């Protein structure tokens, strides 16, 4: 019997019944009434202690909670995550002999390396802080990266630094520019262009499936022909 019909029948007399439209989602007792089970062991004590981070150079003293009984002089455990990028700085002689570039001045190169060292090669920040007004430059992020890696690799070669100590990097500025242009074009697609591309992908998959089916049929036919030829040869030898 439908719920609506049953509701009319039971509410027609003096007795009134309430029919719930949804079944209860929780049918088991336990998780709604569960309480925390405390252990019988004594609670460990904690202490508000000062500490210094060896990764900092300003000797700033902060405080945090530590368990009572631990060594208060232990090294701050998160200091090991302070990884510094190996960084090289050129001398005046090295710049004059190996690093001159018609597109870059010495002051501009020095400014770039100072930013890279200050912001740990975070190129979005370096690109934002690069003083283009001072040097009257329109260089983009790709140009900054190209100059940085060129200088670093040249200094490594001049000083005889091995790749184990500091790896070399090759940066193709033209490839990077084309890659970003393609990403911009992909992002700027309209809904119609995206749908057209999806339709082309589906059509390509259908073509590939049909090609595989034809190849499979051709292979099956070739196996059948080969088997027929072998049978004919056996019959011919037997009759001969």
C-alpha positions as a printed Julia matrix, in Angstrom:
240×3 Matrix{Float64}:
   0.0     0.0     0.0
   1.32    3.46   -0.86
   2.24    5.77    1.98
  -0.21    8.51    0.89
  -3.16    6.08    0.81
  -2.25    4.59    4.17
  -2.0     8.09    5.64
  -5.55    8.89    4.54
  -6.89    5.67    6.06
  -5.27    5.96    9.48
  -6.01    9.67    9.88
  -9.71    9.38    8.95
 -10.82    8.28   12.44
 -10.22    9.6    15.93
  -6.72    8.21   16.13
  -3.93   10.21   14.56
  -0.71    8.58   13.45
   2.48   10.14   12.19
   4.14    8.47    9.24
   7.76    9.39    8.71
   8.76   10.03    5.14
  12.34    8.82    5.63
  13.67    5.73    7.28
  16.13    6.33   10.13
  19.69    6.31    8.84
  21.18    5.09   12.14
  19.8     1.78   13.37
  22.63    0.74   15.69
  23.48    2.17   19.05
  27.05    2.89   19.9
  28.76    5.64   18.01
  26.27    8.31   19.09
  26.63    7.41   22.76
  30.3     6.42   22.8
  32.47    8.05   25.42
  36.19    8.57   25.59
  38.01    5.66   27.16
  40.74    7.08   29.36
  43.79    4.96   30.06
  44.91    4.11   33.56
  48.44    5.37   33.04
  49.46    8.76   34.35
  49.21   11.6    31.84
  52.57   12.77   30.54
  53.51   16.29   31.53
  54.44   19.02   29.08
  56.47   22.16   29.59
  56.56   25.54   27.81
  60.23   25.86   26.83
  62.3    28.37   24.86
  64.26   27.2    21.8
  66.4    28.61   19.01
  66.3    27.58   15.38
  69.84   26.97   14.02
  68.52   27.63   10.52
  68.09   31.3    11.44
  70.97   33.75   11.62
  69.37   36.32   13.96
  69.38   34.08   17.08
  65.64   34.62   17.53
  64.34   32.8    20.6
  60.85   31.33   20.47
  58.91   28.97   22.74
  56.98   25.75   22.22
  55.59   22.81   24.2
  57.88   19.87   24.95
  57.47   16.78   27.07
  59.04   16.9    30.48
  62.14   14.72   30.54
  63.31   15.41   27.0
  66.71   16.98   26.45
  66.17   20.76   26.4
  69.45   21.29   24.46
  68.54   19.1    21.5
  68.63   20.59   18.01
  65.34   21.96   16.74
  64.07   19.05   14.55
  62.59   21.19   11.78
  65.9    22.92   11.11
  66.88   20.04    8.81
  64.31   21.26    6.27
  66.26   24.48    5.74
  67.87   23.46    2.46
  69.97   26.16    0.84
  70.45   26.27   -2.92
  74.16   26.18   -3.88
  74.96   29.66   -5.11
  77.96   31.13   -6.9
  78.93   34.8    -7.21
  81.33   36.05   -9.86
  84.35   38.28   -9.33
  85.23   41.31  -11.41
  87.9    39.37  -13.28
  85.59   36.44  -14.02
  82.93   38.76  -15.38
  85.35   40.6   -17.65
  86.86   37.38  -18.99
  83.9    34.99  -19.26
  80.49   36.52  -18.5
  80.12   39.58  -20.69
  76.95   39.74  -22.78
  75.78   42.53  -25.07
  72.21   42.14  -23.78
  73.21   42.38  -20.12
  75.21   44.9   -18.16
  77.31   43.98  -15.16
  75.05   45.89  -12.76
  71.97   44.22  -14.21
  73.54   40.77  -13.85
  74.58   41.57  -10.28
  71.04   42.71   -9.47
  69.62   39.48  -10.89
  71.95   37.25   -8.86
  71.25   39.22   -5.69
  67.52   38.65   -6.16
  68.04   34.94   -6.85
  70.06   34.56   -3.67
  67.63   36.62   -1.59
  64.51   34.77   -2.74
  66.1    31.33   -3.19
  65.45   31.17   -6.94
  61.7    31.59   -6.58
  61.31   32.86  -10.09
  57.85   34.34   -9.76
  59.12   36.59   -6.96
  62.43   37.31   -8.73
  60.56   38.31  -11.88
  58.27   40.58   -9.87
  61.11   42.3    -7.98
  63.44   42.74  -10.95
  63.93   46.5   -11.39
  63.05   47.02  -15.05
  62.6    50.76  -14.65
  66.13   51.26  -13.35
  67.75   49.26  -16.14
  65.17   50.24  -18.79
  64.63   46.6   -19.6
  61.7    44.6   -20.96
  63.18   41.19  -20.18
  60.73   38.48  -19.19
  61.08   35.6   -16.77
  62.54   33.35  -19.46
  65.32   35.87  -20.16
  66.14   36.09  -16.45
  66.35   32.31  -16.17
  68.53   32.04  -19.25
  71.02   34.6   -17.9
  71.13   33.0   -14.45
  71.78   29.46  -15.69
  74.32   30.7   -18.23
  76.3    32.49  -15.5
  76.11   29.54  -13.09
  77.23   26.99  -15.68
  80.06   29.24  -16.88
  81.34   29.76  -13.34
  81.22   26.02  -12.71
  83.29   25.33  -15.79
  85.82   28.08  -15.0
  86.27   27.01  -11.38
  86.27   23.28  -12.16
  83.3    22.45   -9.95
  82.03   18.89  -10.44
  78.4    18.02  -11.06
  78.31   16.05   -7.81
  78.87   19.27   -5.85
  76.5    21.4    -7.9
  74.52   20.09  -10.9
  74.52   21.87  -14.24
  71.33   23.03  -15.92
  70.53   23.61  -19.57
  67.77   26.09  -20.26
  66.23   26.49  -23.71
  64.6    29.9   -23.64
  62.9    29.57  -27.04
  61.38   26.21  -26.12
  60.11   27.65  -22.83
  58.49   30.61  -24.59
  56.76   28.32  -27.09
  55.57   26.08  -24.26
  53.97   28.99  -22.41
  52.38   30.31  -25.6
  50.79   26.92  -26.18
  49.48   26.85  -22.61
  47.98   30.32  -23.04
  46.26   29.26  -26.25
  44.96   26.14  -24.53
  43.62   28.2   -21.64
  41.99   30.78  -23.93
  39.95   28.21  -25.85
  36.23   28.86  -26.15
  33.64   26.28  -25.19
  32.98   25.54  -28.86
  36.67   24.99  -29.57
  37.02   22.67  -26.59
  33.97   20.66  -27.71
  35.34   20.46  -31.25
  38.63   19.14  -29.91
  36.84   16.49  -27.85
  34.84   15.44  -30.93
  38.06   15.11  -32.9
  39.58   12.95  -30.17
  36.52   10.67  -30.19
  36.67   10.42  -33.99
  40.37    9.6   -33.81
  39.68    6.79  -31.34
  37.04    5.35  -33.66
  39.49    5.44  -36.57
  42.12    3.67  -34.46
  39.63    0.98  -33.42
  38.59    0.38  -37.03
  42.23    0.2   -38.1
  42.97   -2.39  -35.41
  39.91   -4.4   -36.46
  41.05   -4.4   -40.1
  44.55   -5.45  -39.09
  43.14   -8.26  -36.95
  40.92   -9.49  -39.8
  43.87   -9.34  -42.19
  46.02  -11.37  -39.77
  43.24  -13.94  -39.3
  42.8   -14.24  -43.06
  46.54  -14.64  -43.57
  46.69  -17.39  -40.94
  43.78  -19.15  -42.65
  45.52  -18.92  -46.04
  48.76  -20.25  -44.59
  46.93  -23.14  -42.92
  45.16  -23.98  -46.22
  48.46  -23.91  -48.11
  50.08  -26.27  -45.61
  47.12  -28.68  -45.87
  47.31  -28.65  -49.68
  51.03  -29.42  -49.61
  50.51  -32.36  -47.24
  47.74  -33.8   -49.45
  49.91  -33.4   -52.55
  52.84  -35.22  -50.95
  50.56  -38.01  -49.75
  49.04  -38.52  -53.21
  52.45  -38.39  -54.89
